[in-house]
C-alpha atoms as one frame of an Amber mdcrd trajectory, in Angstrom:
protein
  51.851 -50.881 -40.662  55.219 -50.857 -42.484  56.044 -47.463 -41.013  55.348
 -48.798 -37.499  57.520 -51.867 -38.161  60.259 -49.516 -39.320  59.994 -47.492
 -36.111  60.180 -50.620 -33.963  63.182 -51.926 -35.857  64.834 -48.488 -35.686
  64.644 -48.604 -31.898  66.150 -52.096 -31.976  68.990 -50.797 -34.193  68.032
 -53.237 -36.940  68.916 -50.688 -39.599  68.613 -52.746 -42.800  65.217 -54.158
 -41.929  63.960 -50.766 -40.764  65.147 -49.115 -43.988  63.289 -51.690 -46.085
  60.072 -51.104 -44.154  60.392 -47.328 -44.404  61.038 -47.543 -48.153  58.068
 -49.873 -48.641  55.929 -47.531 -46.555  56.901 -44.539 -48.702  56.102 -46.434
 -51.894  52.701 -47.570 -50.633  51.778 -44.093 -49.397  52.763 -42.671 -52.777
  50.633 -45.261 -54.596  47.682 -44.363 -52.360  48.347 -40.648 -52.885  48.732
 -40.049 -49.158  51.243 -37.181 -48.852  50.975 -36.999 -45.060  51.940 -40.654
 -44.770  54.830 -40.105 -47.186  56.067 -37.149 -45.123  55.821 -39.074 -41.849
  57.686 -42.049 -43.328  60.457 -39.788 -44.656  60.710 -38.184 -41.218  61.095
 -41.536 -39.479  63.516 -42.746 -42.155  65.605 -39.626 -41.604  65.675 -40.153
 -37.856  66.831 -43.719 -38.411  69.636 -42.528 -40.692  70.681 -40.026 -38.016
  70.702 -42.746 -35.358  72.806 -44.905 -37.659  75.286 -42.081 -38.228  74.430
 -41.448 -41.883  74.277 -37.666 -41.726  73.811 -36.954 -45.444  71.025 -39.517
 -45.814  69.396 -38.160 -42.669  69.510 -34.616 -44.040  68.068 -35.726 -47.367
  65.138 -37.597 -45.834  64.401 -34.922 -43.247  64.490 -32.155 -45.866  62.019
 -34.110 -48.007  59.747 -34.551 -44.991  60.011 -30.827 -44.252  59.030 -29.928
 -47.830  56.002 -32.212 -47.725  54.843 -31.013 -44.304  55.173 -27.420 -45.518
  53.078 -28.176 -48.630  50.441 -29.772 -46.394  50.549 -26.845 -43.949  51.139
 -29.373 -41.150  52.690 -26.824 -38.803  53.333 -28.987 -35.737  54.971 -31.747
 -37.783  56.938 -29.142 -39.759  58.267 -27.599 -36.543  59.354 -31.011 -35.262
  61.158 -32.062 -38.426  62.860 -28.670 -38.640  64.059 -29.077 -35.036  65.447
 -32.474 -36.002  67.227 -30.870 -38.960  68.738 -28.236 -36.668  70.090 -30.979
 -34.392  72.051 -32.370 -37.334  73.969 -29.099 -37.532  75.324 -29.795 -34.045
  78.241 -32.169 -33.568  76.941 -35.428 -34.960  77.761 -37.357 -31.796  74.510
 -36.068 -30.337  71.638 -38.444 -31.028  68.186 -37.445 -32.183  65.361 -38.682
 -29.969
């Protein structure tokens, strides 16, 4: 639920609230030993950082998501997060959807 709240708040540009929900989501997924949930939360957190203009934070979160998706052999999710990473190499004025 926290991850979904984070996504909603991300789309409303309520960055601080969204970040708190994403962080809480990551912590809960880690406690429950749910690596897929952790990876998805890092992916969303990274997209939020990109939307906010925090390129380095976006790269960090997206790279972590990529590593986790690769470990899980979640190919479709891995392809998506890697595409999002590639977009960050373009001029940062472009947004990630």
